Coordinates of C-alpha atoms (C1' of nucleotides) in Angstrom, one line a residue:
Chain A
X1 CA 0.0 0.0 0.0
X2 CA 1.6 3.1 -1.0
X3 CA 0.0 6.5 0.3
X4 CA 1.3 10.4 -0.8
X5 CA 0.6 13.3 0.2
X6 CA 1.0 17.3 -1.0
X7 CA 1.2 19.1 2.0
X8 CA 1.5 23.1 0.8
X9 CA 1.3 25.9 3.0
X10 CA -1.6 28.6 2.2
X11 CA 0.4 31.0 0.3
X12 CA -2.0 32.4 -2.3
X13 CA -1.7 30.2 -5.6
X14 CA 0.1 27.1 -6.5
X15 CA 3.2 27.2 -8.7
X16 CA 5.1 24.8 -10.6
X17 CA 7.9 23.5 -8.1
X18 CA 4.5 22.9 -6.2
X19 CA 2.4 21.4 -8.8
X20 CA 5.7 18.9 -9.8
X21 CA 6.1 17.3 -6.3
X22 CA 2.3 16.9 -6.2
X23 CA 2.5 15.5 -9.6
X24 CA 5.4 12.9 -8.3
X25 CA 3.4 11.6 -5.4
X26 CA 0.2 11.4 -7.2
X27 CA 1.9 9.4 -9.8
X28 CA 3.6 7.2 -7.4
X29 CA 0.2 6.9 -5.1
X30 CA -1.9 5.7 -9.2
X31 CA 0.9 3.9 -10.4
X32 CA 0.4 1.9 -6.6
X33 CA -3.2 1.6 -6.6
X34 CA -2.3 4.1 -3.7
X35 CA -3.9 7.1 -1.9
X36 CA -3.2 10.6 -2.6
X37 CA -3.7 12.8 0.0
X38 CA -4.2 16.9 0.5
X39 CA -2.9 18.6 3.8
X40 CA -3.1 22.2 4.2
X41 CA -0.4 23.3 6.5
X42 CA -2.2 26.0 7.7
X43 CA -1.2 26.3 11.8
X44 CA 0.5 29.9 11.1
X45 CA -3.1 31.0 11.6
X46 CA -2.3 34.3 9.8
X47 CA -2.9 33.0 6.5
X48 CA -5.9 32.7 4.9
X49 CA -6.7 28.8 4.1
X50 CA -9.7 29.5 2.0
X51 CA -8.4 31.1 -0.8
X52 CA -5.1 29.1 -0.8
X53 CA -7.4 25.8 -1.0
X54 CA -9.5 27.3 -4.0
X55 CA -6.3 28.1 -5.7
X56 CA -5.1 24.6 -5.6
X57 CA -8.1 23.2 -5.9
X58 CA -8.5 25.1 -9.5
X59 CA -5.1 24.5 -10.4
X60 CA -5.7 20.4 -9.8
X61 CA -8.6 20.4 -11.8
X62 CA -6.8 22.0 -14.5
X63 CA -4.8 19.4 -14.5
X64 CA -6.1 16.6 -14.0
X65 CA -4.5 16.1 -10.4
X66 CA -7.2 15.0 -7.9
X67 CA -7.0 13.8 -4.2
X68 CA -8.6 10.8 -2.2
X69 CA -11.1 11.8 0.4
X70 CA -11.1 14.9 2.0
X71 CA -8.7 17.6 2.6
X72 CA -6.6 17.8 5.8
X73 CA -6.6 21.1 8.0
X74 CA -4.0 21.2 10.5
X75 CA -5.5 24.2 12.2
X76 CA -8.7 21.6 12.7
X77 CA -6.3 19.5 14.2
X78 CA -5.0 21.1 17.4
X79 CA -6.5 18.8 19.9
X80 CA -4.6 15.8 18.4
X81 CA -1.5 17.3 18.6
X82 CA -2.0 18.5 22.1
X83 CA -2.3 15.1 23.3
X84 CA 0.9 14.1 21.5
X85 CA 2.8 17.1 23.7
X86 CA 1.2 16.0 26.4
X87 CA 2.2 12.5 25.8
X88 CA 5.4 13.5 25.6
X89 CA 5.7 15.4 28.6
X90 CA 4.5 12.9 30.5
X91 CA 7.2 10.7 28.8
X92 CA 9.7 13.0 29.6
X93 CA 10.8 12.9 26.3
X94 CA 9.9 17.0 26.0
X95 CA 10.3 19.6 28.5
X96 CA 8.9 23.2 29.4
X97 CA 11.8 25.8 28.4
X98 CA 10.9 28.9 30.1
X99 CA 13.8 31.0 28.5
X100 CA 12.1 34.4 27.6
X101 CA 12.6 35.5 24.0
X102 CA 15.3 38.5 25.4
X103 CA 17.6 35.7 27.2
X104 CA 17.3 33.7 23.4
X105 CA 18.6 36.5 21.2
X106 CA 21.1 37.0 24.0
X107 CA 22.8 33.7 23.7
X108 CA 22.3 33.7 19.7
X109 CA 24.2 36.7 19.7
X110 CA 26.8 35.5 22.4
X111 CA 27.1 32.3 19.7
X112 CA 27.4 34.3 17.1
X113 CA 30.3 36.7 18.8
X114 CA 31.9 33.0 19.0
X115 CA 31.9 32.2 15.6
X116 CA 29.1 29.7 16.8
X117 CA 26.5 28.1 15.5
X118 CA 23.3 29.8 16.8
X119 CA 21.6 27.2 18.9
X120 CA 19.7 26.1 22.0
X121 CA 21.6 25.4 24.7
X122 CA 19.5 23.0 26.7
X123 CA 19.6 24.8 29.8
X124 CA 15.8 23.7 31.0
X125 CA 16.3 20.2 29.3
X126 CA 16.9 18.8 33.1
X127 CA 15.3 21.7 34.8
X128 CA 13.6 21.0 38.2
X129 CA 13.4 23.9 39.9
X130 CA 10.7 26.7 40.3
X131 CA 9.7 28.3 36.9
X132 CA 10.5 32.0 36.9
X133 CA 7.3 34.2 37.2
X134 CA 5.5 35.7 34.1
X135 CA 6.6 33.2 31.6
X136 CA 4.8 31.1 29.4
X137 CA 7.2 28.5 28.2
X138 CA 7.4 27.0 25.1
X139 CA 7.5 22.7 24.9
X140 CA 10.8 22.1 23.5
X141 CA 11.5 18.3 22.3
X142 CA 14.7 16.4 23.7
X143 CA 17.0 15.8 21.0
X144 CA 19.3 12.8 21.0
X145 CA 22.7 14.6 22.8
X146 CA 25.1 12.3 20.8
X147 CA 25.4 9.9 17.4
X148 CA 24.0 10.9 14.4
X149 CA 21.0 10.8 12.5
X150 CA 20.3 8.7 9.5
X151 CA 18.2 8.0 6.6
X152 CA 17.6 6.5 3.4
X153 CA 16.4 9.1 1.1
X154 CA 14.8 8.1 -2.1
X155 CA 16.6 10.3 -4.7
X156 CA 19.5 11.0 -2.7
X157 CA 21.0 7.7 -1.0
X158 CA 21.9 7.9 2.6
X159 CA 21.5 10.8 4.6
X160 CA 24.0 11.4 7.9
X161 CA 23.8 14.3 9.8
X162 CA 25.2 14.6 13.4
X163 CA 22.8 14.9 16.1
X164 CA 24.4 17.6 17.3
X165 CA 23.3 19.8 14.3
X166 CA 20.0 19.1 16.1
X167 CA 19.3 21.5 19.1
X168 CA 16.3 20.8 21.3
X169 CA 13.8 22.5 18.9
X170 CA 10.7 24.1 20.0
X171 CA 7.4 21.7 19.5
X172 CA 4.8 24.3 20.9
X173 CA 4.9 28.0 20.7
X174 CA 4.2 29.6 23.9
X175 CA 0.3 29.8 23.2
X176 CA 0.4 26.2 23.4
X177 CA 0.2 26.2 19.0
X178 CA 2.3 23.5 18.1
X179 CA 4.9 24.4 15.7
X180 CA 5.8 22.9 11.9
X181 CA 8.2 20.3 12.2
X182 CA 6.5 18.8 15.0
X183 CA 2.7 18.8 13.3
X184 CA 4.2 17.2 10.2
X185 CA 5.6 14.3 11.9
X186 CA 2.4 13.5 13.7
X187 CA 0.6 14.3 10.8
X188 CA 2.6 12.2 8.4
X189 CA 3.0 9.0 10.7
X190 CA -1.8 9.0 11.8
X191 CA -2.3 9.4 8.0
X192 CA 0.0 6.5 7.2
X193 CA 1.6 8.3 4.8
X194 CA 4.4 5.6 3.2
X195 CA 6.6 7.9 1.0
X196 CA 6.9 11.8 1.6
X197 CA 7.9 13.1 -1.8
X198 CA 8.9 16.6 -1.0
X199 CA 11.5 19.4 -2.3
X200 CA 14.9 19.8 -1.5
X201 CA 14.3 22.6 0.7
X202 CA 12.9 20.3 3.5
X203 CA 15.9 17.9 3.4
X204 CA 17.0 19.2 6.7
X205 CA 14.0 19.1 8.4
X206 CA 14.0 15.5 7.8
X207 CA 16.3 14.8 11.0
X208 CA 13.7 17.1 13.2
X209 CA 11.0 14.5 11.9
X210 CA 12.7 12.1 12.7
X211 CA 13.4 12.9 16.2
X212 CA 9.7 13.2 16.9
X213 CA 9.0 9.8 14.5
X214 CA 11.9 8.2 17.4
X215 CA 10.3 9.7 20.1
X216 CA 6.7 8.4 19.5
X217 CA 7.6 5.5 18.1
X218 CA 6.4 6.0 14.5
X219 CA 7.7 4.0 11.8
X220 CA 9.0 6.2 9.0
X221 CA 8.1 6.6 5.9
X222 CA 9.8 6.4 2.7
X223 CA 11.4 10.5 2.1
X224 CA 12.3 11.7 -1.5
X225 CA 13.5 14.4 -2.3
X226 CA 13.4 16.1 -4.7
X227 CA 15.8 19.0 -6.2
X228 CA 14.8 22.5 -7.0
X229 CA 13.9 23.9 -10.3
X230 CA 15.7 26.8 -11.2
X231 CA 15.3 29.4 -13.7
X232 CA 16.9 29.9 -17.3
X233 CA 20.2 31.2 -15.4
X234 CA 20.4 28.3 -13.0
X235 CA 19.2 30.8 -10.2
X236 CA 16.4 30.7 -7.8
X237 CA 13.0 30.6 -10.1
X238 CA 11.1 33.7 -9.8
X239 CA 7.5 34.8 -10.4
X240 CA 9.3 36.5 -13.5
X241 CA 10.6 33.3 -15.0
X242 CA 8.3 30.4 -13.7
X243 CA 7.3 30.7 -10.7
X244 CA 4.0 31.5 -11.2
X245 CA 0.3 30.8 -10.4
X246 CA 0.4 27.6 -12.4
X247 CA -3.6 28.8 -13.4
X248 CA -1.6 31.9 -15.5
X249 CA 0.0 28.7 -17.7
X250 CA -3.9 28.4 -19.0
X251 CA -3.9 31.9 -19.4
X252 CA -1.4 31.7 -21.9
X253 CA -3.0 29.4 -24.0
X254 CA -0.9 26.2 -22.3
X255 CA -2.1 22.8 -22.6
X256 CA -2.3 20.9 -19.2
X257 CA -1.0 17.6 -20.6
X258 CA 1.7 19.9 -22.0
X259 CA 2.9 21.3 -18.9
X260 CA 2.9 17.8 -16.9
X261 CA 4.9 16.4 -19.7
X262 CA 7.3 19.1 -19.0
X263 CA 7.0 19.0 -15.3
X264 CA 7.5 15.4 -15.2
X265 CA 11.2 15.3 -17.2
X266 CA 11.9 18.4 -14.9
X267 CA 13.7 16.0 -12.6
X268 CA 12.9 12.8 -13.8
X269 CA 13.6 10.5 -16.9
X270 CA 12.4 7.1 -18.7
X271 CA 15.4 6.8 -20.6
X272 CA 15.2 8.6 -24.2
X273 CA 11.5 9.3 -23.8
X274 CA 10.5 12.8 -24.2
X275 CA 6.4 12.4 -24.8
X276 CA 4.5 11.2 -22.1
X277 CA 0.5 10.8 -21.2
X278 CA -0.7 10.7 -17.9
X279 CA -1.2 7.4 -18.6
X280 CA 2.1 6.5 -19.4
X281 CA 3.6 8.4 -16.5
X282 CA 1.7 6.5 -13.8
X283 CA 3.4 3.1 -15.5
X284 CA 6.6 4.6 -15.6
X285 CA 7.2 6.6 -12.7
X286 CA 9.2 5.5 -10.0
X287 CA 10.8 8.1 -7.5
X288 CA 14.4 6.1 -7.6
X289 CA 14.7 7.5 -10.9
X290 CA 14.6 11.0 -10.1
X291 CA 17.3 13.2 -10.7
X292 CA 19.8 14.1 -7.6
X293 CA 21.0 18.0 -9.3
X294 CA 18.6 21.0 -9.3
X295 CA 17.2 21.5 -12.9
X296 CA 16.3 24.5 -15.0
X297 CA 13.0 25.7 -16.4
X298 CA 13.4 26.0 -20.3
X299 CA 10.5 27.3 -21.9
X300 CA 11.5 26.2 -25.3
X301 CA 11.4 23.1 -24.1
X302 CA 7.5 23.9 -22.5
X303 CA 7.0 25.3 -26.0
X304 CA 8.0 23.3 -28.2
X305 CA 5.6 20.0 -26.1
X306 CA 2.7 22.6 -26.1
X307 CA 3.3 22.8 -29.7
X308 CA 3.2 18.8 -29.8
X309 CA 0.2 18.5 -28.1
X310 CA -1.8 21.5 -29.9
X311 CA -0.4 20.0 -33.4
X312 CA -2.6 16.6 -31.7
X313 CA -5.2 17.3 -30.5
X314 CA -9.1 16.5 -31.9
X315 CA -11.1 19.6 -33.5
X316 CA -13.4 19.0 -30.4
X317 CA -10.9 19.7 -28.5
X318 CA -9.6 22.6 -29.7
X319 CA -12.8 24.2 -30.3
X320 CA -13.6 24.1 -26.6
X321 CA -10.4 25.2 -25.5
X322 CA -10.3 28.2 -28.4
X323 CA -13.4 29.7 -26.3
X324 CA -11.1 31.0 -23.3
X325 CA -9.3 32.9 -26.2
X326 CA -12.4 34.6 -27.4
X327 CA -12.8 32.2 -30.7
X328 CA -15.8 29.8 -30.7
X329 CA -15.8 27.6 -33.8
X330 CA -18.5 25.4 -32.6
X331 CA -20.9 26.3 -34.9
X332 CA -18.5 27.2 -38.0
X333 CA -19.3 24.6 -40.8
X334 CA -15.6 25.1 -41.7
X335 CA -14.1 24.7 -38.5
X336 CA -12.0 22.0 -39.1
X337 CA -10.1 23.1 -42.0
X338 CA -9.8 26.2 -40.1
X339 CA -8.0 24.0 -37.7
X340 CA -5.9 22.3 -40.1
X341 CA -4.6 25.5 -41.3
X342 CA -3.6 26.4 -38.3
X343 CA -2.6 24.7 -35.6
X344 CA 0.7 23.5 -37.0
X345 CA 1.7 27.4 -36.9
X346 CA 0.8 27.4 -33.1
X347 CA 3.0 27.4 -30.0
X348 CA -0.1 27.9 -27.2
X349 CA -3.4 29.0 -27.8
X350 CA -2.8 32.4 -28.2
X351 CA -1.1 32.1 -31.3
X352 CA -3.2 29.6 -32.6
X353 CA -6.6 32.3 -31.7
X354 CA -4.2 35.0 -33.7
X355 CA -3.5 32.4 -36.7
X356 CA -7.2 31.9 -36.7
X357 CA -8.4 35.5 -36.9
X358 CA -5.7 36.4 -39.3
X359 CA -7.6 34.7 -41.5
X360 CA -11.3 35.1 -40.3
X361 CA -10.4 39.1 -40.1
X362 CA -9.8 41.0 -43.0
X363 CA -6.8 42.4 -42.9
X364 CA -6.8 46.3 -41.5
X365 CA -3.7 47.3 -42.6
X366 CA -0.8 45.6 -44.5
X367 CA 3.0 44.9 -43.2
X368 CA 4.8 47.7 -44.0
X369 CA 7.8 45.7 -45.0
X370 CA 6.7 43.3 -47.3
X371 CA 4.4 46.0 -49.4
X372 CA 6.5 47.3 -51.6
X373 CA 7.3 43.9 -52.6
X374 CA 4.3 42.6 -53.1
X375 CA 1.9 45.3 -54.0
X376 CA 4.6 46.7 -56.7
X377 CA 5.0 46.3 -60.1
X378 CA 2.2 44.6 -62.1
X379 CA 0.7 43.3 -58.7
X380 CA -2.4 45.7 -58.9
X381 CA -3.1 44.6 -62.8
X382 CA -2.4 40.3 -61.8
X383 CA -4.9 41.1 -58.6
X384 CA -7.7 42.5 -60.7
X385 CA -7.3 39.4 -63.4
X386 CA -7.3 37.3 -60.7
X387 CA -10.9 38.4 -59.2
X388 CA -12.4 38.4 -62.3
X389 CA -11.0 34.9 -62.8
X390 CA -12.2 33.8 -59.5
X391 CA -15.9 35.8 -59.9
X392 CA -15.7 33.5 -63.5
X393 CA -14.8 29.9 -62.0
X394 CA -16.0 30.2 -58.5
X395 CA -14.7 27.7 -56.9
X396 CA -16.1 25.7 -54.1
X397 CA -13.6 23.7 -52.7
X398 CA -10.0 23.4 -52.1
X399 CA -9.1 21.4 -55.2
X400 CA -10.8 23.9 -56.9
X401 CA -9.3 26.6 -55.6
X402 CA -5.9 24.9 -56.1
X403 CA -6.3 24.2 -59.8
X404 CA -8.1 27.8 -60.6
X405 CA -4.4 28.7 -58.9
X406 CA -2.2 26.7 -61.1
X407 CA -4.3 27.2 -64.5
X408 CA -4.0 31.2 -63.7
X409 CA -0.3 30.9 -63.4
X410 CA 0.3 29.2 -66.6
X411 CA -2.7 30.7 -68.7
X412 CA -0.9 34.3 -67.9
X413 CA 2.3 32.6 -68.5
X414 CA 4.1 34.4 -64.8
X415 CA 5.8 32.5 -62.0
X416 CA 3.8 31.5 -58.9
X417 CA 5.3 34.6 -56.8
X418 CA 3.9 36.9 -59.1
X419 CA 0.1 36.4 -57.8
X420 CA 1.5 34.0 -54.7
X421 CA 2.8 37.2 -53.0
X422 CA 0.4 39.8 -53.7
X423 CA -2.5 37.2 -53.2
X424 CA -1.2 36.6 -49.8
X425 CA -1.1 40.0 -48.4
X426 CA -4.6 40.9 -49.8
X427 CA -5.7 38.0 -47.6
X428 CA -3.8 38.0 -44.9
X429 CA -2.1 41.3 -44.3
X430 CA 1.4 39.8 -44.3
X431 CA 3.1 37.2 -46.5
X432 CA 3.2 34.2 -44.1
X433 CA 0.6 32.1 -43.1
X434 CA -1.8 29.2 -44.0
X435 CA -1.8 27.6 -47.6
X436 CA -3.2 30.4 -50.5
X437 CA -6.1 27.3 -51.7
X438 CA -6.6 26.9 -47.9
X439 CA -7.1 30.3 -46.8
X440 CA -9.4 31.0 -50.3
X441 CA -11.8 28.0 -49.4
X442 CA -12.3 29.2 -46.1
X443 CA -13.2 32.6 -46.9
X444 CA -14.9 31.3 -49.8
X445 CA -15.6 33.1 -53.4
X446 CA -16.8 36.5 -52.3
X447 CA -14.8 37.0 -49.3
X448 CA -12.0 36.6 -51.7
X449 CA -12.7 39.0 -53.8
X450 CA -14.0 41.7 -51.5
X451 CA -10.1 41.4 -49.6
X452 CA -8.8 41.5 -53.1
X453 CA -10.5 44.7 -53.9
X454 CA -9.3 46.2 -51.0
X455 CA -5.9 45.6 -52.0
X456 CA -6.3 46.8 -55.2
X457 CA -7.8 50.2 -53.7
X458 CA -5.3 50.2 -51.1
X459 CA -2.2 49.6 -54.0
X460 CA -4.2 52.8 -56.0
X461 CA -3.8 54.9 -52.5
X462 CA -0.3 54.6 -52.9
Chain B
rG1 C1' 30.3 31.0 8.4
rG2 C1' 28.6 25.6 10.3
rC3 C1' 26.0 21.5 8.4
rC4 C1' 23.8 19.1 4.3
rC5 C1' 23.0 18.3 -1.0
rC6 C1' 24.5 18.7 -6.1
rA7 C1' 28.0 18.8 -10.7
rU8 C1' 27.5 15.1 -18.6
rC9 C1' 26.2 19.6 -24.7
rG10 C1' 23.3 26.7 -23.5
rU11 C1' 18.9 23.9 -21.4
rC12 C1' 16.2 18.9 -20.1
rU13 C1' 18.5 14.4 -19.8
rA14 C1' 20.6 8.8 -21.1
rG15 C1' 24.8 6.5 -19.1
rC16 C1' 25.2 2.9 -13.5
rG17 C1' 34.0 0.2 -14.9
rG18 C1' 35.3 -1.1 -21.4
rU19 C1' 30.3 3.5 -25.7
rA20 C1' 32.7 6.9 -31.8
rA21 C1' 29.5 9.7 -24.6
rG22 C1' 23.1 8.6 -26.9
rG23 C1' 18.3 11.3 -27.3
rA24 C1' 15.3 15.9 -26.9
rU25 C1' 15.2 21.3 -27.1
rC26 C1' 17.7 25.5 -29.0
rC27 C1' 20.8 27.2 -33.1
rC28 C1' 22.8 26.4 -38.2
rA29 C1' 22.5 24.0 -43.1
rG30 C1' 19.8 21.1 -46.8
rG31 C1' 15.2 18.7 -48.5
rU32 C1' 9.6 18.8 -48.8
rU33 C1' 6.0 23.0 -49.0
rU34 C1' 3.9 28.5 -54.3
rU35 C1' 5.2 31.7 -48.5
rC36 C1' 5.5 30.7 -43.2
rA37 C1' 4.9 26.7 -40.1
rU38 C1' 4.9 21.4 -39.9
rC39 C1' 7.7 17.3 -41.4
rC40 C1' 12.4 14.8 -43.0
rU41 C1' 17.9 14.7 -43.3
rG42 C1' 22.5 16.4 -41.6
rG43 C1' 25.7 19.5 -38.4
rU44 C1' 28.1 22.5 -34.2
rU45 C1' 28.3 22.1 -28.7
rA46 C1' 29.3 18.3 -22.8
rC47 C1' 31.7 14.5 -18.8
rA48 C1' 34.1 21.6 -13.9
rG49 C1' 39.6 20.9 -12.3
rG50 C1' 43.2 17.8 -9.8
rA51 C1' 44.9 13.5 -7.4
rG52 C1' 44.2 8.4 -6.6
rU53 C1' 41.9 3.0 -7.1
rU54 C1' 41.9 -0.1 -11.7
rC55 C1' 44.6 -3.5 -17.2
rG56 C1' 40.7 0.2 -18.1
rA57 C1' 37.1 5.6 -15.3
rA58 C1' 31.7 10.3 -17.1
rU59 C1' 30.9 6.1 -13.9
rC60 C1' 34.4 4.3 -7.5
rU61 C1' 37.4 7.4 -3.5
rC62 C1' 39.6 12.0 -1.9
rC63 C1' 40.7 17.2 -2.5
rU64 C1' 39.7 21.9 -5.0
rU65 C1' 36.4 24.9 -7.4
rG66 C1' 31.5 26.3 -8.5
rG67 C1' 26.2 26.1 -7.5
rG68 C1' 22.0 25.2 -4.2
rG69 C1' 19.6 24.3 0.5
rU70 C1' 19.3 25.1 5.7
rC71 C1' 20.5 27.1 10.3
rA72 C1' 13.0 30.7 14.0
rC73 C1' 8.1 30.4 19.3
rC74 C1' 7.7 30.6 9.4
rA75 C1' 6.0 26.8 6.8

RNA sequence: GGCCCCAUCGUCUAGCGGUAAGGAUCCCAGGUUUUCAUCCUGGUUACAGGAGUUCGAAUCUCCUUGGGGUCACCA
């Protein structure tokens, strides 16, 4: 039985470092026939939980991420822990410290003059004397005073660290609120939580943990973790380059499959394989094969898989996701060669909603730089020809409009670019885009002609 | 600064003692395409440095250097 958790702390919106580790453990919990669990670590009660959770929650559903039962609230969950410090007092495995927060920053500072590491000196550990007046202590844990403190970490091998980096940290504030380290543990070990899949950044909070896991007598779990993503420069990622509300990646016209294919080679690797579905990464994961060294965010690389996955998806699909970007084809008869026009010339959704109107739009104005070229010379004489052509034939389908093409070239005896080019920029404003027969069905006969005019009136302006 | 972690093309990575160090992205060139894009083909670019261990090291050990994390009555 394998159960995973995402524990994140209410900070406002969820971003990708966060959406990659809860990707990993739900991965690991499906590929397991495993639980996936949601804990909101919510006992700095300064934050506001609601909002955090709706942000997740919107974020998950965007993706496809969902978890088992119902969400955790460690603020809900003071009781419990109370009778776990109590326990422990009782134990005497944690003690009062009734050191006022003046006599702290005096011996952190006195450590500090001495080159030392700031740190807890254990003065109340054995204290069993009267308690000075007018202080609420705070429940400080006993710390093993010698050997060290190891584990088996799932991504990087074993972990040593002496217990003596471990000072007798504090377990409950002096309001009696229990503090982070201490409420994950507990936490963790009553939800029977198998492998914590977590970042980097909580590597050395692993030891604390584990003193409290000791100390209760908790088995513990399996920990991964997991390195940090960093921006293009290899430095800490930003809400410039990355870091942000993973919702704004929809925003921007992202796929969701496209950004957990990127997320999940962020880190981790099934040899050569670059494209993955869901369904394949459940199969395939495995947290041993996770990458020890940070990695970078590359947005080429994001890019070039939306691309993939735009370039693949169903008409249907596309449709339905084209509505956030103000295009609704639903009812357009011609949607899906609309479609194929398009969406091989599309990075995200954006650009395939601008591909789309620049050829549903007339054009308003034509690129300055390619004018000259195109609209000059006989271009204004070929363009009329051409309309009259088209008015003659009218063609009602791409073969047609393809031939009508290729006859007008050779009946008036000029090379493709000669009409190609001017053509083009009548339709389209600009001289790159969608196939000429393409674009022309589309619009159809009239539509055609009326652009072409346009042109022609535009080219007499001059 | 102490402690811990990390180190292969610019980037994501494969590699797990014997390889011409592979793939992807990016970039460049060619082909396909009437343009652009897609697609196809080809190309440039990497084992941070130094000592060991070994017949043989990208792979193991140590050191150096360089990154990162962490040192709260935050999470």
């Amino acid at each position: 039985m394998v159960v995973t958790r995402f524990a994140p702390s209410p900070t406002g919106y969820l971003h990708i470092g966060g959406l990659r580790t809860a990707l990993f453990s739900w991965l690991w919990a499906k590929k397991n026939g495993g639980t996936f669990l949601l804990r909101i670590e919510d006992t700095d009660l300064s934050r506001n939980s609601d909002d955090a959770m709706r942000a997740i929650l919107n974020a998950f559903e965007w993706v496809g991420l969902s978890y088992d039962g119902d969400a955790f609230y460690q603020s809900k969950r003071f009781e419990l822990y109370k009778s776990y410090i109590d326990r422990l007092l009782s134990e005497g495995k944690a003690y009062r410290c009734y050191m006022s927060k003046e006599e702290l920053d005096e011996l952190r500072e006195e450590q500090m003059a001495r080159k030392e590491r700031p740190r807890y000196d254990g003065r109340y550990r054995d204290f069993k004397g009267t308690p000075p007046e007018g202080v609420e202590p705070v429940i400080r844990i006993k710390a093993p005073l010698d050997g060290e403190i190891r584990f088996v970490d799932g991504v990087k091998g074993e972990i040593v660290i002496a217990s003596s980096e471990v000072d007798d940290f504090v377990i409950a504030r002096s309001g009696g609120v229990p503090t982070y380290n201490f409420v994950v543990a507990i936490d963790d070990a009553l939800m029977g939580i198998t492998d914590v899949i977590r970042g980097d950044d909580h590597l050395y909070n692993t030891p604390k943990q584990i003193v409290i896991y000791n100390a209760l007598g908790f088995e513990l779990p399996r920990f991964s973790h997991v390195a940090m993503i960093n921006n293009e420069e290899g430095k800490k990622l930003s809400k410039r380059d990355g870091a942000t509300d993973v919702m704004e990646y929809k925003t921007n016209g992202f796929l969701p499959e496209a950004l957990l294919n990127f997320l999940v080679r962020l880190g981790w690797s099934n040899g050569d394989q670059e494209i993955f579905s869901v369904e394949e990464m459940i199969s395939l994961f495995d947290p041993k094969n996770i990458n020890k060294s940070a990695s970078s965010y590359n947005l080429d690389k994001l890019l070039w898989l939306n691309a993939h996955y735009i370039k693949n998806s169903s008409d249907e699909k596309l449709i339905e996701l084209l509505k956030d970007f103000e295009i609704d084809l639903s009812a357009d008869e011609k949607s899906s060669d609309i479609l194929k026009a398009t969406k091989e010339r599309a990075k995200t959704l954006i650009e395939l909603a601008s591909q789309i109107n620049l050829i549903l739009q007339a054009p308003t104005s034509y690129n300055q730089k390619v004018i000259k070229k195109a609209f000059g010379g006989e271009a204004k004489e070929i363009l009329s020809r051409f309309n009259v052509t088209l008015q003659a034939q009218k063609p009602e389908n791409i073969e047609q409009f393809h031939e009508l093409l290729q006859d007008f070239v050779a009946q008036n005896n000029i090379g493709f670019g000669k009409i190609g080019q001017p053509l083009r920029v009548a339709l389209l404003g600009d001289m790159a885009g969608a196939g000429l027969d393409e674009i022309m069905y589309i619009l159809g006969v009239d539509e055609v002609t009326k652009r072409i005019q346009s042109a022609i009136n535009f080219i007499e302006s001059l």
